[in-house]
Short mmCIF file of C-alpha atoms and ligand atoms in Angstrom, two decimals:
data_model
loop_
_atom_site.label_atom_id
_atom_site.label_comp_id
_atom_site.label_asym_id
_atom_site.label_seq_id
_atom_site.Cartn_x
_atom_site.Cartn_y
_atom_site.Cartn_z
CA MET O 954 17.85 -2.71 54.49
CA CYS O 955 17.42 -6.44 54.09
CA MET O 956 19.42 -8.39 51.60
CA TYR O 957 16.39 -9.26 49.49
CA SER O 958 15.42 -5.72 48.81
CA MET O 959 19.01 -4.81 48.09
CA GLY O 960 19.18 -7.60 45.58
CA ALA O 961 15.90 -6.50 44.10
CA SER O 962 16.93 -2.89 43.66
CA LYS O 963 20.20 -3.99 42.11
CA ARG O 964 18.36 -6.17 39.67
CA THR O 965 15.98 -3.36 38.83
CA LYS O 966 18.81 -0.99 38.19
CA LYS O 967 20.42 -3.52 35.91
CA SER O 968 17.22 -4.12 34.01
CA VAL O 969 16.65 -0.39 33.66
CA GLU O 970 20.14 -0.05 32.20
CA LYS O 971 19.41 -2.92 29.86
CA GLN O 972 16.17 -1.26 28.84
CA ASN O 973 17.92 2.04 28.22
CA ARG O 974 20.58 0.35 26.15
CA LYS O 975 17.92 -1.42 24.08
CA PHE O 976 16.15 1.92 23.57
CA ARG O 977 19.35 3.64 22.46
CA ASP O 978 20.37 0.81 20.15
CA ARG O 979 17.01 0.58 18.52
CA GLN O 980 16.74 4.33 18.15
CA ALA O 981 20.16 4.52 16.58
CA PHE O 982 19.27 1.70 14.20
CA ALA O 983 15.98 3.40 13.30
CA LYS O 984 17.76 6.68 12.65
CA ARG O 985 20.23 5.01 10.31
CA GLU O 986 17.37 3.30 8.49
CA ILE O 987 15.31 6.43 7.99
CA THR O 988 18.32 8.57 7.06
CA TYR O 989 19.65 6.30 4.36
CA MET O 990 16.39 5.02 2.95
CA SER O 991 15.25 6.02 -0.51
CA ASP O 992 13.23 9.24 -0.62
CA ARG O 993 11.37 8.12 -3.67
CA LEU O 994 7.59 7.85 -3.57
CA PRO O 995 5.53 5.33 -5.56
CA VAL O 996 4.95 6.04 -9.24
CA LYS O 997 1.22 6.41 -8.67
CA TRP O 998 1.68 8.86 -5.80
CA ASP O 999 1.12 12.14 -7.68
CA GLU O 1000 -1.93 10.90 -9.52
CA TRP O 1001 -3.41 9.62 -6.27
CA ALA O 1002 -2.58 12.74 -4.24
CA ASN O 1003 -3.90 15.05 -6.95
CA GLY O 1004 -7.31 13.43 -6.47
CA PHE O 1005 -7.67 15.20 -3.11
CA PHE O 1006 -7.19 18.67 -4.54
CA ASP O 1007 -9.63 20.76 -6.52
CA LYS O 1008 -9.03 20.93 -10.23
CA ILE O 1009 -8.84 24.51 -11.42
CA MET O 1010 -10.23 26.13 -14.54
CA PHE O 1011 -9.15 29.75 -15.01
CA TYR O 1012 -11.56 31.84 -17.06
CA GLU O 1013 -11.91 35.22 -18.68
CA LYS O 1014 -14.85 37.22 -20.02
CA THR O 1015 -14.64 37.69 -23.76
CA ASP O 1016 -18.00 39.27 -24.51
CA ASN O 1017 -21.41 39.81 -22.99
CA LYS O 1018 -22.33 36.43 -21.44
CA LYS O 1019 -19.39 34.82 -23.16
CA TYR O 1020 -16.51 33.35 -21.27
CA LYS O 1021 -13.46 31.32 -22.13
CA GLY O 1022 -12.34 28.62 -19.69
CA PHE O 1023 -8.84 27.17 -19.52
CA CYS O 1024 -8.91 23.78 -17.84
CA GLU O 1025 -6.09 21.93 -16.15
CA CYS O 1026 -6.61 19.15 -18.68
CA GLY O 1027 -5.37 21.51 -21.40
CA ALA O 1028 -8.75 22.19 -22.99
CA CYS O 1029 -10.03 25.67 -23.77
CA VAL O 1030 -13.82 25.67 -23.50
CA ALA O 1031 -16.58 28.20 -24.13
CA LEU O 1032 -18.83 29.04 -21.18
CA SER O 1033 -22.08 30.95 -21.12
CA GLN O 1034 -21.69 31.91 -17.48
CA ALA O 1035 -18.92 31.87 -14.95
CA ARG O 1036 -18.28 32.98 -11.42
CA SER O 1037 -15.15 32.57 -9.35
CA GLY O 1038 -15.41 29.68 -6.91
CA ARG O 1039 -18.26 27.93 -8.72
CA LYS O 1040 -17.89 24.23 -9.51
CA ILE O 1041 -18.74 23.00 -13.00
CA GLU O 1042 -18.00 19.96 -15.10
CA CYS O 1043 -15.39 20.42 -17.80
CA ILE O 1044 -16.93 19.26 -21.07
CA SER O 1045 -13.56 18.02 -22.24
CA CYS O 1046 -12.24 15.91 -19.33
CA LYS O 1047 -15.62 15.45 -17.59
CA GLU O 1048 -14.01 16.30 -14.24
CA THR O 1049 -15.46 18.70 -11.71
CA VAL O 1050 -13.41 21.88 -11.81
CA VAL O 1051 -13.43 25.07 -9.75
CA LEU O 1052 -13.65 28.28 -11.74
CA LYS O 1053 -11.19 31.08 -11.03
CA ASP O 1054 -11.08 34.51 -12.63
CA TRP O 1055 -7.47 34.81 -13.78
CA LYS O 1056 -7.66 38.60 -13.78
CA ARG O 1057 -7.98 38.48 -10.02
CA LYS O 1058 -5.45 35.76 -9.37
CA THR O 1059 -3.18 33.75 -11.60
CA THR O 1060 -1.91 31.36 -8.93
CA ILE O 1061 -4.07 29.20 -6.70
CA GLU O 1062 -2.41 27.23 -3.92
CA GLN O 1063 -4.01 24.38 -2.01
CA ARG O 1064 -2.70 22.31 0.89
CA ASP O 1065 -3.46 18.83 2.20
CA TYR O 1066 -1.79 16.18 4.37
CA PHE O 1067 -0.48 12.78 3.41
CA ALA O 1068 1.01 9.64 4.93
CA PHE O 1069 3.03 6.86 3.39
CA LEU O 1070 3.87 3.53 4.99
CA ASP O 1071 7.07 2.11 3.62
CA PRO O 1072 7.81 -1.50 4.57
CA LYS O 1073 11.27 -2.47 5.79
CA ALA O 1074 12.50 -6.04 6.40
CA ASP O 1075 10.11 -6.65 9.27
CA ALA O 1076 9.27 -3.12 10.29
CA TRP O 1077 7.67 -0.03 8.77
CA VAL O 1078 8.61 3.57 8.20
CA GLN O 1079 5.81 6.07 8.32
CA ARG O 1080 6.46 9.25 6.36
CA LEU O 1081 4.25 12.31 6.81
CA PHE O 1082 3.96 15.08 4.24
CA VAL O 1083 2.35 18.42 3.76
CA GLY O 1084 1.27 18.37 0.14
CA TYR O 1085 0.83 21.50 -1.97
CA LYS O 1086 -0.80 21.97 -5.30
CA ALA O 1087 -0.15 25.20 -7.11
CA SER O 1088 -2.19 25.96 -10.22
CA TYR O 1089 -0.93 28.70 -12.55
CA PHE O 1090 -2.30 30.58 -15.51
CA ASP O 1091 0.26 31.97 -17.94
CA GLY O 1092 -2.14 33.78 -20.29
CA THR O 1093 -2.88 30.81 -22.51
CA ASN O 1094 -2.55 27.67 -20.39
CA THR O 1095 -3.43 26.36 -16.96
CA THR O 1096 -0.71 24.25 -15.46
CA TYR O 1097 -0.19 22.85 -11.99
CA LYS O 1098 2.56 21.50 -9.85
CA LEU O 1099 2.36 19.16 -6.89
CA TYR O 1100 5.00 19.13 -4.24
CA MET O 1101 5.43 17.28 -0.99
CA VAL O 1102 7.23 18.64 2.04
CA GLU O 1103 8.21 15.84 4.36
CA GLU O 1104 8.09 16.63 8.08
CA GLU O 1105 8.23 13.40 9.99
CA ARG O 1106 9.44 9.83 9.79
CA CYS O 1107 8.55 7.19 12.31
CA TYR O 1108 10.20 3.80 12.53
CA LEU O 1109 7.78 1.17 13.80
CA TYR O 1110 9.10 -2.17 15.06
CA PRO O 1111 6.73 -5.15 14.90
CA ASP O 1112 6.52 -5.30 18.68
CA GLY O 1113 5.11 -1.79 18.78
CA ASP O 1114 8.30 0.05 19.71
CA ASN O 1115 8.46 3.19 17.61
CA TYR O 1116 10.88 6.05 17.11
CA LEU O 1117 9.94 9.40 15.73
CA PHE O 1118 12.23 11.79 13.84
CA HIS O 1119 11.69 15.20 12.34
CA VAL O 1120 13.55 17.47 9.96
CA ALA O 1121 14.83 20.77 11.23
CA PHE O 1122 12.86 23.55 9.64
CA GLY O 1123 15.07 25.30 7.15
CA GLY O 1124 17.84 22.96 8.21
CA GLU O 1125 20.05 20.71 6.20
CA MET O 1126 18.22 18.38 3.85
CA GLY O 1127 18.38 14.74 4.82
CA LYS O 1128 19.19 15.48 8.44
CA TRP O 1129 16.86 13.99 11.01
CA TYR O 1130 16.39 14.71 14.68
CA ALA O 1131 14.79 12.52 17.35
CA GLY O 1132 11.27 13.35 18.48
CA SER O 1133 8.46 15.22 16.81
CA GLY O 1134 8.74 18.70 15.38
CA ARG O 1135 7.22 21.79 16.94
CA ILE O 1136 3.49 21.97 17.31
CA HIS O 1137 1.66 23.30 14.31
CA ALA O 1138 -0.23 26.61 14.27
CA LYS O 1139 2.62 28.48 15.91
CA GLY O 1140 3.40 30.68 12.98
CA TYR O 1141 4.04 29.90 9.36
CA CYS O 1142 7.43 28.34 9.93
CA SER O 1143 6.30 25.56 12.22
CA TRP O 1144 5.30 21.96 11.70
CA GLN O 1145 1.95 21.42 10.20
CA VAL O 1146 1.32 17.77 9.69
CA SER O 1147 0.85 16.38 13.20
CA ASP O 1148 -2.77 16.24 14.38
CA GLN O 1149 -4.09 16.69 10.86
CA ALA O 1150 -6.49 14.42 9.03
CA LEU O 1151 -4.20 12.35 6.83
CA HIS O 1152 -4.65 10.63 3.49
CA THR O 1153 -2.68 7.40 3.62
CA TYR O 1154 -1.38 5.97 0.36
CA PRO O 1155 -3.64 2.93 -0.01
CA TYR O 1156 -2.26 0.76 -2.79
CA ASN O 1157 0.44 -1.05 -0.83
CA LEU O 1158 -1.42 -1.62 2.42
CA GLU O 1159 -2.74 -5.09 1.78
CA ARG O 1160 0.73 -6.30 0.91
CA ILE O 1161 2.79 -4.68 3.64
CA PHE O 1162 0.77 -6.11 6.52
CA GLN O 1163 0.66 -9.67 5.19
CA ASN O 1164 1.82 -12.24 7.77
CA THR O 1165 2.57 -9.58 10.34
CA ILE O 1166 0.87 -8.75 13.60
CA PHE O 1167 -1.20 -6.16 11.75
CA GLN O 1168 -2.57 -8.47 9.07
CA TYR O 1169 -6.11 -8.41 10.46
CA SER O 1170 -6.03 -4.74 11.29
CA ALA O 1171 -8.92 -2.58 10.16
CA PHE O 1172 -6.45 0.18 9.35
CA GLU O 1173 -7.41 0.38 5.67
CA ILE O 1174 -10.99 1.21 6.62
CA ALA O 1175 -9.94 3.62 9.36
CA ALA O 1176 -7.61 5.44 6.99
CA LYS O 1177 -10.33 5.86 4.39
CA VAL O 1178 -13.15 6.80 6.75
CA SER O 1179 -11.44 8.66 9.58
CA PHE O 1180 -8.13 9.85 8.07
CA VAL O 1181 -6.21 8.44 11.03
CA ASP O 1182 -2.49 8.68 11.68
CA PRO O 1183 -1.23 5.21 10.67
CA VAL O 1184 1.25 4.41 13.45
CA ARG O 1185 -0.97 5.93 16.09
CA TYR O 1186 -3.91 3.90 14.86
CA LEU O 1187 -2.01 0.61 14.68
CA LEU O 1188 -0.74 1.02 18.22
CA ARG O 1189 -4.14 2.06 19.47
CA GLU O 1190 -5.75 -0.98 17.90
CA ARG O 1191 -3.34 -3.28 19.67
CA LYS O 1192 -4.24 -1.66 22.96
CA GLU O 1193 -7.98 -1.61 22.21
CA PRO O 1194 -8.70 -4.63 19.98
CA LYS O 1195 -12.39 -3.66 19.84
CA LEU O 1196 -11.36 -0.91 17.47
CA GLU O 1197 -10.81 -3.47 14.71
CA MET O 1198 -14.29 -4.89 15.20
CA LEU O 1199 -15.96 -1.48 15.26
CA TYR O 1200 -14.40 -0.41 11.98
CA LYS O 1201 -15.08 -3.74 10.31
CA LEU O 1202 -18.70 -3.64 11.44
CA GLY O 1203 -19.03 -0.08 10.22
CA LEU O 1204 -19.70 1.72 13.51
CA TYR O 1205 -17.48 4.56 12.41
CA LYS O 1206 -18.40 7.29 14.84
CA LEU O 1207 -18.00 5.02 17.83
CA ALA O 1208 -14.72 3.72 16.44
CA GLU O 1209 -13.44 7.28 16.14
CA GLN O 1210 -14.28 7.87 19.77
CA VAL O 1211 -12.33 4.76 20.78
CA TYR O 1212 -9.40 5.81 18.60
CA ASN O 1213 -9.28 9.27 20.03
CA PRO O 1214 -11.24 9.45 23.28
CA SER O 1215 -11.65 12.73 25.06
CA TRP O 1216 -11.39 12.77 28.82
CA TYR O 1217 -15.08 12.09 29.41
CA GLU O 1218 -15.23 9.31 26.86
CA ASP O 1219 -13.12 6.83 28.80
CA GLU O 1220 -16.29 5.17 29.99
CA ILE O 1221 -16.89 4.06 26.40
CA LEU O 1222 -13.86 1.85 26.60
CA ASP O 1223 -14.99 0.28 29.85
CA GLU O 1224 -18.40 -0.49 28.40
CA LEU O 1225 -16.96 -1.90 25.21
CA ARG O 1226 -14.47 -4.24 26.83
CA ASP O 1227 -17.31 -6.65 27.51
CA THR O 1228 -17.74 -9.50 25.01
CA ASP O 1229 -21.44 -8.67 24.86
CA ALA O 1230 -20.57 -5.10 24.01
CA LEU O 1231 -22.84 -4.70 21.00
CA LYS O 1232 -25.95 -5.86 22.84
CA LYS O 1233 -24.99 -3.51 25.61
CA ILE O 1234 -25.04 -0.54 23.30
CA GLY O 1235 -28.42 -1.59 22.00
CA ILE O 1236 -27.39 -3.28 18.75
CA ASP O 1237 -29.06 -6.69 18.77
CA ARG O 1238 -29.02 -7.49 15.09
CA MET O 1239 -26.54 -6.78 12.33
CA GLU O 1240 -29.20 -4.93 10.33
CA GLU O 1241 -29.16 -2.22 12.97
CA VAL O 1242 -25.58 -1.28 12.24
CA GLU O 1243 -26.55 0.82 9.24
CA GLU O 1244 -28.67 3.09 11.42
CA CYS O 1245 -25.90 3.37 14.00
CA ARG O 1246 -23.00 4.00 11.62
CA TYR O 1247 -22.55 7.65 12.49
CA LEU O 1248 -23.97 7.65 16.01
CA SER O 1249 -21.71 8.55 18.89
CA PHE O 1250 -21.59 6.64 22.14
CA ASP O 1251 -24.02 9.03 23.83
CA GLN O 1252 -26.43 8.78 20.91
CA LEU O 1253 -26.29 4.98 21.05
CA VAL O 1254 -27.13 5.09 24.76
CA ALA O 1255 -30.11 7.29 23.95
CA ARG O 1256 -31.12 5.10 21.04
CA LYS O 1257 -31.17 2.06 23.28
CA GLU O 1258 -33.55 3.86 25.61
CA ILE O 1259 -36.01 4.83 22.91
CA LYS O 1260 -35.80 1.53 21.05
CA ARG O 1261 -39.18 0.32 22.22
CA TRP O 1262 -40.92 3.65 21.80
CA LYS O 1263 -43.63 3.65 19.18
CA ILE O 1264 -42.65 6.70 17.15
CA ASN O 1265 -42.40 7.67 13.51
CA PRO O 1266 -39.06 6.65 12.00
CA SER O 1267 -38.62 10.26 10.90
CA ASP O 1268 -38.84 11.41 14.53
CA ARG O 1269 -36.32 8.91 15.81
CA MET O 1270 -33.29 11.14 15.42
CA ASP O 1271 -35.04 13.94 17.31
CA ALA O 1272 -35.98 11.53 20.09
CA ILE O 1273 -32.39 10.26 20.28
CA GLU O 1274 -31.10 13.81 20.48
CA PHE O 1275 -33.65 14.68 23.18
CA ILE O 1276 -32.68 11.72 25.37
CA ARG O 1277 -29.00 12.38 24.72
CA CYS O 1278 -29.39 15.90 26.05
CA LEU O 1279 -31.24 14.64 29.12
CA ASN O 1280 -28.52 12.06 29.73
CA GLU O 1281 -25.83 14.64 29.29
CA LYS O 1282 -27.31 16.48 32.24
CA LYS O 1283 -27.13 13.41 34.45
CA ARG O 1284 -24.15 11.70 32.74
CA CYS O 1285 -25.54 8.23 33.02
CA GLY O 1286 -24.21 5.08 31.44
CA PHE O 1287 -26.26 2.11 30.40
ZN1 ZN Q 1761 -10.87 19.62 -18.37
#
C-alpha cells in the first residue's frame, strides 16, 4: 500500500470518528432539550384542534315526529326529524352538528392527528400527537373532552440535522427513546401518528421561520393543502427547491408528487429540475395554473398533448384522461 492511500484512509477514519462524535453530541443535546422542555401547548390549541372534529348533538324521540336535541354548545333544541349520523345546523350555535341517538350510544369517540412546531433558540422541536375527542351524554347534557397523546418529538437543527425520539408505549411518562416508534396498524397498542395526514398548528408559523433558512418556505401552504409532516416537508423542500415554487403557484397535486414520489414518479423530478420546467409541462401562462391545480404529472403530460385540440371545454378532462391512459401503456415523458 502506498503512503498516500494510507494517509488517506487514516484521515477518513479520523473524519468518520469526528462525524460520529458530532452525531452523538448533537443527539445527546437534542434529547436533553426535548426531555426538559415544557409540555404545554398554546392557549388556542384546543379551540383550533376541536375545529377538525365533528360537533355532536345527541337526540331522543319525545313524541310522534318530535325530537329533542342536546347540542355540544349546551342548547336543548326541538327537532321535527332526526336520524343518527345526519348533519344539521344547530339553531342555537349555528354550527354544523352530527346527530346521534343517545339510546344507542352515549359516548362518541373521534380521532385525528396533529403536529406542533415549537421554536428553540435557533432550532425547532416537532411534536406529533394523536388527538381524541370524546363526546358524552349524561341524560341531560352533552359534554366533550379533548385529549392529546404525544408519540414523537423531533429536534431539527437549522442545517437540516434532525433527531427523532419516541415515548415507550405504556412506559414511564417523560421518558424518550431515540428513533421512531413502532409502525402503526400493528395492533391497538402501536404507534399511530407516523404516515398520517397531519394538522399543523398554524398560528406561530410565520414567526418561527423568520430570518431562518426556512423563511421563504411554502410550508404553510403545504400544511394546509396536503397535511404534510413538517420536518419531512422542510427537509424535502431543501433537497427539491422546486417544491416551494409549486406550492406557491398552486400546483398542488404535482407538488404532492414531488413531496412524496412513488418509485415511478422519479422522472417528475428530472423533468422539473429544468428552469423552463413550467413550459415543459405545458403551462405557458399563469392563467393556466387554475386548470392544472389538481392535475398529476401524467395528466399534465396528457394535457400538453391535447392543448391544441379543438374540443369542447367540458370534454377536456375526458380527453386528458384518455391520453393519460394511452401514455401509461407506453410510459412516455414529454
Ligand atoms: Zn349548538
